[in-house]
PDB file of C-alpha atoms in Angstrom:
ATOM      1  CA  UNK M  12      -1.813  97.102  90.198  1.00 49.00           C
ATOM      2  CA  UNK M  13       0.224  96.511  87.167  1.00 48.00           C
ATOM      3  CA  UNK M  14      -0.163  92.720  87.566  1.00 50.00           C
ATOM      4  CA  UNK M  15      -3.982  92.945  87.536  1.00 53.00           C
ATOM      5  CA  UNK M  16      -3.324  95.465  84.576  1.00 52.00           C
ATOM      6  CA  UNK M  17      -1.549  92.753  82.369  1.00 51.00           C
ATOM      7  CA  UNK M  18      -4.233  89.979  83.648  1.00 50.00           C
ATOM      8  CA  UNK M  19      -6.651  92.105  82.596  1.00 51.00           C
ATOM      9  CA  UNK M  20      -5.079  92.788  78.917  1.00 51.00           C
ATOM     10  CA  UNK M  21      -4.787  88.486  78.956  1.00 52.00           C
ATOM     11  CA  UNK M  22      -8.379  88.201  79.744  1.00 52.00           C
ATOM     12  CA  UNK M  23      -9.678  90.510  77.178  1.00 59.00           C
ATOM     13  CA  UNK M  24      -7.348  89.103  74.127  1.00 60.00           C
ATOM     14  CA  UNK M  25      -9.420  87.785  71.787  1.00 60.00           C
ATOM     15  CA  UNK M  26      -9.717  83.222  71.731  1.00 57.00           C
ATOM     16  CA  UNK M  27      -8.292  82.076  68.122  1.00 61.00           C
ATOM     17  CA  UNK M  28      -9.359  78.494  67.846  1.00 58.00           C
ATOM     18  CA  UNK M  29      -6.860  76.281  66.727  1.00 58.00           C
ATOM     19  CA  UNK M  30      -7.289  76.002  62.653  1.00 63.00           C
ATOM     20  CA  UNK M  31      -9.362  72.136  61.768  1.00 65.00           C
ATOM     21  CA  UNK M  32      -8.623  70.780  58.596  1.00 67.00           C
ATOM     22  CA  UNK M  33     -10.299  71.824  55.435  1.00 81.00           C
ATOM     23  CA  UNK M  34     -12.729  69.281  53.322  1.00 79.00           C
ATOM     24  CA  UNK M  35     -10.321  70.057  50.501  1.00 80.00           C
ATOM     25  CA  UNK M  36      -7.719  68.617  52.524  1.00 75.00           C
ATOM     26  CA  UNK M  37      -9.367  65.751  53.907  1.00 78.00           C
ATOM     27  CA  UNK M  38      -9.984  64.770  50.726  1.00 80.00           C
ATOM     28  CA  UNK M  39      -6.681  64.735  49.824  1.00 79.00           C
ATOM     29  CA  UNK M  40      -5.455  63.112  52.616  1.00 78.00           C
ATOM     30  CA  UNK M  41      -7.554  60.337  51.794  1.00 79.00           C
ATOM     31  CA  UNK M  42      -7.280  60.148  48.120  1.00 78.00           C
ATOM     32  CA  UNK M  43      -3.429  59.223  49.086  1.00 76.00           C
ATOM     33  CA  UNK M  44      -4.311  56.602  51.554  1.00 72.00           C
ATOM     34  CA  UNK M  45      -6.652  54.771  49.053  1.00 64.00           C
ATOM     35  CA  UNK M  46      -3.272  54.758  46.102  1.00 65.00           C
ATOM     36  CA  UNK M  47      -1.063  53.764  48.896  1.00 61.00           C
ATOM     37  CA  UNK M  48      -3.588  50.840  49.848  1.00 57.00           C
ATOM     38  CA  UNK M  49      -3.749  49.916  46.548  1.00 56.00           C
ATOM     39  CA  UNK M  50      -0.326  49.925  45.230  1.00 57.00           C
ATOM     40  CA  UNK M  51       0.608  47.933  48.031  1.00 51.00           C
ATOM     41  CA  UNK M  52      -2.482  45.096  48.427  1.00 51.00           C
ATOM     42  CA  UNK M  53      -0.512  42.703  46.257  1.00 57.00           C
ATOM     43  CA  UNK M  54       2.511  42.742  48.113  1.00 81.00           C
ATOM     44  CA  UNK M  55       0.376  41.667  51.231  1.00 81.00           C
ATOM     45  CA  UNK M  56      -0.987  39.361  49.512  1.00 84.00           C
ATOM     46  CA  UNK M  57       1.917  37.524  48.828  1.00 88.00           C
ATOM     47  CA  UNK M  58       3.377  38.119  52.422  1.00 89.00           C
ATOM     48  CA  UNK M  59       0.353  36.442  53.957  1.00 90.00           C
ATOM     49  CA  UNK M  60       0.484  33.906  51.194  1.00 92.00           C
ATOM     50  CA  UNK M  61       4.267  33.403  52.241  1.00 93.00           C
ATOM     51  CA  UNK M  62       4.052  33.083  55.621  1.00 94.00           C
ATOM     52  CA  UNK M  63       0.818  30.734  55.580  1.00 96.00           C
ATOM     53  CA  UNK M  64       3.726  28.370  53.747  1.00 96.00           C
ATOM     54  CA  UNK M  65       6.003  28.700  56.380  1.00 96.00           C
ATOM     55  CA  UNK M  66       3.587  28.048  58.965  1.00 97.00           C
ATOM     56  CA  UNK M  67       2.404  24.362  57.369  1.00 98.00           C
ATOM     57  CA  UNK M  68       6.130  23.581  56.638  1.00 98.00           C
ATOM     58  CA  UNK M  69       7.058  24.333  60.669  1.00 98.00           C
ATOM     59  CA  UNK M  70       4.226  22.471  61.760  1.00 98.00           C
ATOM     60  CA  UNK M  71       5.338  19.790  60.122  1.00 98.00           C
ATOM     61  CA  UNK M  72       8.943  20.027  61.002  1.00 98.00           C
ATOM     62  CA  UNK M  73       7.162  20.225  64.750  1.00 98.00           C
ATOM     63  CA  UNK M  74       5.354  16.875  64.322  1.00 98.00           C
ATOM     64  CA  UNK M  75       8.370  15.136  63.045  1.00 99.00           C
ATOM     65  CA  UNK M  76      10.958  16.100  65.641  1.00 98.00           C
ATOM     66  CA  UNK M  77       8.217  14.788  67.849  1.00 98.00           C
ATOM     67  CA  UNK M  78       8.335  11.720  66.627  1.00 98.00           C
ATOM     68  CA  UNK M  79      12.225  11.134  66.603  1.00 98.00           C
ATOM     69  CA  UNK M  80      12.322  12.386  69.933  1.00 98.00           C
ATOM     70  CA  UNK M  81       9.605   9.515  70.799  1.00 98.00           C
ATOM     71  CA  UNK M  82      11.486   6.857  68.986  1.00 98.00           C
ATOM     72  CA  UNK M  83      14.751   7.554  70.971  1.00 98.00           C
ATOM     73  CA  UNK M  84      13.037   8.143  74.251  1.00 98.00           C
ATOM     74  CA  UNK M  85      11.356   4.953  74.111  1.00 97.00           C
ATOM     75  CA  UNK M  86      13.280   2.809  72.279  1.00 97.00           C
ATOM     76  CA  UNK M  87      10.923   1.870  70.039  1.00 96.00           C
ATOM     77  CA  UNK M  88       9.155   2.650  66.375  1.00 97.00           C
ATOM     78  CA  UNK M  89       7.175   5.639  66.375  1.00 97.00           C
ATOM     79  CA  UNK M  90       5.349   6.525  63.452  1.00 97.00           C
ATOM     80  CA  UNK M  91       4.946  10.385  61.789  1.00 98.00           C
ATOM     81  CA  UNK M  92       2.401  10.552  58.929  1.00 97.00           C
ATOM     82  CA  UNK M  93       0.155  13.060  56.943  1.00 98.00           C
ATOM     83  CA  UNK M  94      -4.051  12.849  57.355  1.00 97.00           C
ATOM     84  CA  UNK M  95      -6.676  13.636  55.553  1.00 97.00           C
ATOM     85  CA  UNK M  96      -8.527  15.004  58.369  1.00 97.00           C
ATOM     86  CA  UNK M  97      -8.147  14.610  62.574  1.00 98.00           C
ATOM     87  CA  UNK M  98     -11.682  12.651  62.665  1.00 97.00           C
ATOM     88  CA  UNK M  99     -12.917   9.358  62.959  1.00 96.00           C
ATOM     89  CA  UNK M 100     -13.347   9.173  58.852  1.00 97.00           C
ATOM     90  CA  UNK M 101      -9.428  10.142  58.888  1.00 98.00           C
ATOM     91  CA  UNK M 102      -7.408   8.605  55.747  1.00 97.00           C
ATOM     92  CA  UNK M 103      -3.685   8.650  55.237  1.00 97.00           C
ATOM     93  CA  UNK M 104      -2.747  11.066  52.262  1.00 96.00           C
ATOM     94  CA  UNK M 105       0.362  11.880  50.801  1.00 96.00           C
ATOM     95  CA  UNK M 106      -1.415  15.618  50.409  1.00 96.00           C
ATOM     96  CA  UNK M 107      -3.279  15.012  53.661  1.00 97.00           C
ATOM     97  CA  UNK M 108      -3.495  18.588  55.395  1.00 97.00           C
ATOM     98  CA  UNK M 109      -2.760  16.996  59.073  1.00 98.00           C
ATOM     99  CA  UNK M 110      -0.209  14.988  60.737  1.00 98.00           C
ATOM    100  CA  UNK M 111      -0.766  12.442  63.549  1.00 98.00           C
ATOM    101  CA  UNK M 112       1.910  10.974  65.417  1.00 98.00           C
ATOM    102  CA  UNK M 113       1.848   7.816  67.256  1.00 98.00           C
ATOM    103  CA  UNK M 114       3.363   4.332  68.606  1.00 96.00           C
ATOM    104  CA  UNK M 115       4.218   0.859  67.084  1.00 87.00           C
ATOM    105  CA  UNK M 116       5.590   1.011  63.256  1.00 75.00           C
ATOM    106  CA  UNK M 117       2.372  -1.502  62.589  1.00 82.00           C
ATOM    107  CA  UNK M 118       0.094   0.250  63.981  1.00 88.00           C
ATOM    108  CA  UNK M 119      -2.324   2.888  61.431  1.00 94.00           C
ATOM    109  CA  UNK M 120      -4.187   5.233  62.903  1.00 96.00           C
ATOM    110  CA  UNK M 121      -6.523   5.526  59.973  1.00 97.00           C
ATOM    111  CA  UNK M 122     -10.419   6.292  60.683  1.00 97.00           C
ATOM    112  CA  UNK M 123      -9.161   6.478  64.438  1.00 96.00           C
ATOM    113  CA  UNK M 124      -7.610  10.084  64.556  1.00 97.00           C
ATOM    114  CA  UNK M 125     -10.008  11.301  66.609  1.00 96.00           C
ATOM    115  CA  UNK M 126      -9.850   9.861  69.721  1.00 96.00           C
ATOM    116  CA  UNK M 127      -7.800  11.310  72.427  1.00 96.00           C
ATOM    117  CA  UNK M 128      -3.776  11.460  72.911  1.00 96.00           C
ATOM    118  CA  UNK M 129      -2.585   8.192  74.843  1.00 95.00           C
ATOM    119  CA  UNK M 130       0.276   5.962  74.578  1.00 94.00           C
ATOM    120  CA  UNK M 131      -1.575   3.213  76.872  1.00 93.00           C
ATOM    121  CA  UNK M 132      -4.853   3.124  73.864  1.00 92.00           C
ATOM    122  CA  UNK M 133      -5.319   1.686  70.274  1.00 92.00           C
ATOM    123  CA  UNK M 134      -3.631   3.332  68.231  1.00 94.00           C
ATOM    124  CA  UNK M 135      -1.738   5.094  70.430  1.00 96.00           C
ATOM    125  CA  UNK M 136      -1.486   8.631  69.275  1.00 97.00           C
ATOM    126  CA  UNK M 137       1.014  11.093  70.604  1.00 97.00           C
ATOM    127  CA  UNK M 138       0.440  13.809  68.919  1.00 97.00           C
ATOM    128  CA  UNK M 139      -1.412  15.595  65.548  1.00 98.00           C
ATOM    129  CA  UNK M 140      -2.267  18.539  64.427  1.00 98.00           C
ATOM    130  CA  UNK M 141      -3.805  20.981  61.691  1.00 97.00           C
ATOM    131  CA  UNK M 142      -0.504  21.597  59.399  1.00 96.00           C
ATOM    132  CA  UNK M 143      -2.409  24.302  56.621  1.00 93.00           C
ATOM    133  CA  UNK M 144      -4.580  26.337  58.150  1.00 86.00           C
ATOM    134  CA  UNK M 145      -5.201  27.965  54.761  1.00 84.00           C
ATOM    135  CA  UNK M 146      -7.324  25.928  51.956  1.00 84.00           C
ATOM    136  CA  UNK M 147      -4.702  27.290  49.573  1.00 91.00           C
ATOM    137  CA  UNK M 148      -1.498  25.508  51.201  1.00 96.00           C
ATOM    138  CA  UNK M 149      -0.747  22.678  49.382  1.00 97.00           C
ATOM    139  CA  UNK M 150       0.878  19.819  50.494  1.00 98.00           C
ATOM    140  CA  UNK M 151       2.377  16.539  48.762  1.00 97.00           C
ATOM    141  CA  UNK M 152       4.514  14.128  50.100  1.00 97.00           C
ATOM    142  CA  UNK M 153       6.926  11.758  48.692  1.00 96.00           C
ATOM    143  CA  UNK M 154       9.825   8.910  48.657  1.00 95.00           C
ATOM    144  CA  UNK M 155      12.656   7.775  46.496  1.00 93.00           C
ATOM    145  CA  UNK M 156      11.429   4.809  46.723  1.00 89.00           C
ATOM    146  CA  UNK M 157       9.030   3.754  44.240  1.00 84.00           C
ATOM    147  CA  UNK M 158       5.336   2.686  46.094  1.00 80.00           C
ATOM    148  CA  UNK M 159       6.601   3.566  49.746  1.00 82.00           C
ATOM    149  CA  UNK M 160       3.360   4.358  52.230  1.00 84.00           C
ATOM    150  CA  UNK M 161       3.243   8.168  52.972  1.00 88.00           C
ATOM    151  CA  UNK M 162       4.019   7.186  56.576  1.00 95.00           C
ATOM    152  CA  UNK M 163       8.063   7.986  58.008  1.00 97.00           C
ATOM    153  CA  UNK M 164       8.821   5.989  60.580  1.00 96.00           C
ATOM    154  CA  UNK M 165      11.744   6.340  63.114  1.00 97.00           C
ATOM    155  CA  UNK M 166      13.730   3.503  65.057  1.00 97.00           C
ATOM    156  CA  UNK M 167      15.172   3.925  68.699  1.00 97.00           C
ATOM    157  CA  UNK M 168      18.395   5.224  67.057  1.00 98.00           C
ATOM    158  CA  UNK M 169      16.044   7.943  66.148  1.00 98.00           C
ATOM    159  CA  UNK M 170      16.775   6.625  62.121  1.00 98.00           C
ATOM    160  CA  UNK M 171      13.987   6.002  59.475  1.00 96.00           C
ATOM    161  CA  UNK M 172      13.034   2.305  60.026  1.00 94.00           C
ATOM    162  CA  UNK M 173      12.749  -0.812  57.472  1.00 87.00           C
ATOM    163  CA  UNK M 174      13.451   2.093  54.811  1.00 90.00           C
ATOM    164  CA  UNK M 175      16.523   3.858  53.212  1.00 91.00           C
ATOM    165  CA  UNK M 176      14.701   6.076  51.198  1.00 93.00           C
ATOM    166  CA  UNK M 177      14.750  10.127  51.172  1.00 96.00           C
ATOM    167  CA  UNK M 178      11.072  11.451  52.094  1.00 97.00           C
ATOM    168  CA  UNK M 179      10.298  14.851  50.477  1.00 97.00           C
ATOM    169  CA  UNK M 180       7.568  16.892  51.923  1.00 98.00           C
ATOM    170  CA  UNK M 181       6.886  20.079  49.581  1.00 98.00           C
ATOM    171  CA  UNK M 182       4.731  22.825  50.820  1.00 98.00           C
ATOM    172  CA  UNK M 183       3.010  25.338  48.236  1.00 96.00           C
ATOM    173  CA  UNK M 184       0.302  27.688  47.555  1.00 94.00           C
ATOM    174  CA  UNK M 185      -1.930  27.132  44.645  1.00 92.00           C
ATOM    175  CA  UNK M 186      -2.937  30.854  44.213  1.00 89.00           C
ATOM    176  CA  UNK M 187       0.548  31.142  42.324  1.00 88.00           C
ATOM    177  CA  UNK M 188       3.387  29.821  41.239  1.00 91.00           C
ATOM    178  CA  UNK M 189       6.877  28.550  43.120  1.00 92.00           C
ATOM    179  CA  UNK M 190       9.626  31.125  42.992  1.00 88.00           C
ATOM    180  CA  UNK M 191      12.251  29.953  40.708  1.00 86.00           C
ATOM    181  CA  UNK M 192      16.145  30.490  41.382  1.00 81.00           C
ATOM    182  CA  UNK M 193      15.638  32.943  38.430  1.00 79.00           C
ATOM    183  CA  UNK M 194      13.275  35.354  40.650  1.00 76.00           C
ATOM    184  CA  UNK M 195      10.568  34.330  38.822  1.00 83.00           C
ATOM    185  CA  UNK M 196       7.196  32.699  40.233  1.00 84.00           C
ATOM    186  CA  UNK M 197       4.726  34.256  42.735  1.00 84.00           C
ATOM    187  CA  UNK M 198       5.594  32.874  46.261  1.00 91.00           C
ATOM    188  CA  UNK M 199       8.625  31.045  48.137  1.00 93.00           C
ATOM    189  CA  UNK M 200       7.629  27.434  48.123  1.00 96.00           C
ATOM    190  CA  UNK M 201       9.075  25.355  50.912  1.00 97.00           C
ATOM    191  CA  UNK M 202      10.329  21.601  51.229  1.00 97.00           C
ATOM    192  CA  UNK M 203      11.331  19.128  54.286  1.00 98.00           C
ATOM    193  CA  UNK M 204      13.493  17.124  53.322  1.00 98.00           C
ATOM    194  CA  UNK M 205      13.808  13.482  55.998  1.00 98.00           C
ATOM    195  CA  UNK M 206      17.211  11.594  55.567  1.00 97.00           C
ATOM    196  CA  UNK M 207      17.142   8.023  56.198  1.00 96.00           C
ATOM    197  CA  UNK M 208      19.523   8.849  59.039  1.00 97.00           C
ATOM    198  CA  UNK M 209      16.228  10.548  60.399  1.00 97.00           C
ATOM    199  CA  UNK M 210      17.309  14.199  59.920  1.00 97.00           C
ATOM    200  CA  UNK M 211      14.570  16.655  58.808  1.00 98.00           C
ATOM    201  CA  UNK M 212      15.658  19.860  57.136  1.00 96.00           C
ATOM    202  CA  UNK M 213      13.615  22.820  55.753  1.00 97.00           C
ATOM    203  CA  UNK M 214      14.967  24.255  52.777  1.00 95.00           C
ATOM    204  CA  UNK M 215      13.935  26.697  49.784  1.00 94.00           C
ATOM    205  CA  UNK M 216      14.031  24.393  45.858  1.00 92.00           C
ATOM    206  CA  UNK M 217      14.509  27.331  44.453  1.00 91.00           C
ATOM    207  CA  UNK M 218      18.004  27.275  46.015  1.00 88.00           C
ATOM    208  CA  UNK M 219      20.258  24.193  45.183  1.00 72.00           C
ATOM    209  CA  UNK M 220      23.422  23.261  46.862  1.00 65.00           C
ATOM    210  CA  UNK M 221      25.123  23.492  43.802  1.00 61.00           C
ATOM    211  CA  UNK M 222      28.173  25.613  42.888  1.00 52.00           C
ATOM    212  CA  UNK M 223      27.753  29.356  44.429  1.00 61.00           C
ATOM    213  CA  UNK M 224      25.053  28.068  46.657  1.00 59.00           C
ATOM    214  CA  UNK M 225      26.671  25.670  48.935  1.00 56.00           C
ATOM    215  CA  UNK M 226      27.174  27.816  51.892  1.00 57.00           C
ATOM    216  CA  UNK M 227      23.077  29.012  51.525  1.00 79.00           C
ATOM    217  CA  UNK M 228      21.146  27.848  54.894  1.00 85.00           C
ATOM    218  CA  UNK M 229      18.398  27.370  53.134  1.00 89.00           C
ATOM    219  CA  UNK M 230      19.894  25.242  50.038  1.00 90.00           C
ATOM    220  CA  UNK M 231      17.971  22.347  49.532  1.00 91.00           C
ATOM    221  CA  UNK M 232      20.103  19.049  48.385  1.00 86.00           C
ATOM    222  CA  UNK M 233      20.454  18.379  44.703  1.00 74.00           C
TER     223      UNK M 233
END
């Protein structure tokens, strides 16, 4: 009896909705969201900006590892170089915005990028690839050695061929400006560096392997 006493008190207590939030309130809420959007659109900015960078400069990296690995597998020259485009019109550039990979030190696969991967077909490409994805990545190659072809080549010892210059490869965005050892500048600019030896290294210019930097990973050589 009691029991159907008490369910009967539970039935008859009046509902109380749960309280919704006020237009007052929503309006706040939203008013912060926008500032916080704001104040931090830059910063994104430069993170996307940043990290498109890194992306050309690893692809890069990518395409020549592939060819050193090539070179030493089969013994013989294979070729790494930057391309205007990945078409039959294809040009070599020392800003080109592609790399193509392929067979025989002699051998230029200009106006012939586009046909299929084969190592058994003129001009034997390997591999290539879109390196910027972005219209704002910038890239420019070049040697130590005055009027050398933007092409690096690598022998069966996996060592730049016919060559004993230092290729540069710097990657940048032309919304802004390089960071600077100082902090200053807009984005963090990237650079391969390829030894004659063959090594390729990423580093940051804005950090030189001079005193207080030597131990930095990403020290580029001075």
């Amino acid at each position: 009896m009691l029991g159907d006493q008490e369910g009967g008190h539970m039935l008859n207590r009046p509902f109380r909705p749960a309280r919704g939030v006020t237009l007052i309130e929503l309006m706040v809420g939203l008013t912060i969201l926008a500032f916080l959007l704001v104040s931090g659109a830059p910063s994104l900015a430069d993170w996307i900006r940043n990290n498109q960078i890194r992306s050309a400069a690893e692809s890069i990296m990518t395409g020549l590892h592939q060819a050193r690995a090539e070179a030493v597998k089969r013994n013989t020259p294979v070729r790494f170089q930057l391309t205007s485009t990945l078409g039959s019109d294809c040009t070599l550039s020392a800003s080109g915005q592609n790399w193509v990979v392929n067979l025989n030190s002699g051998n230029s696969p200009a106006g012939k990028c586009g046909v299929n991967t084969s190592d058994a077909a003129d001009p034997y490409l390997l591999q290539k690839s879109v390196a910027a994805n972005s219209a704002g990545v910038s890239i420019a190659l070049s040697s130590s050695s005055a009027g050398a072809a933007p092409v690096v080549t690598f022998n069966g010892l996996g060592q730049q061929a016919g060559t004993i210059a230092t290729y540069t490869i710097d990657i940048q965005n032309t919304n802004g400006d390089c960071r600077t050892s100082t902090g200053t500048g807009s984005y963090r600019c990237l650079r391969v560096v390829v030894t004659p030896a063959g090594q390729a290294r990423l580093c940051d210019p804005s950090i030189t392997s001079g005193s207080g930097n030597k131990t930095q990973a990403m020290a580029c050589p001075s």
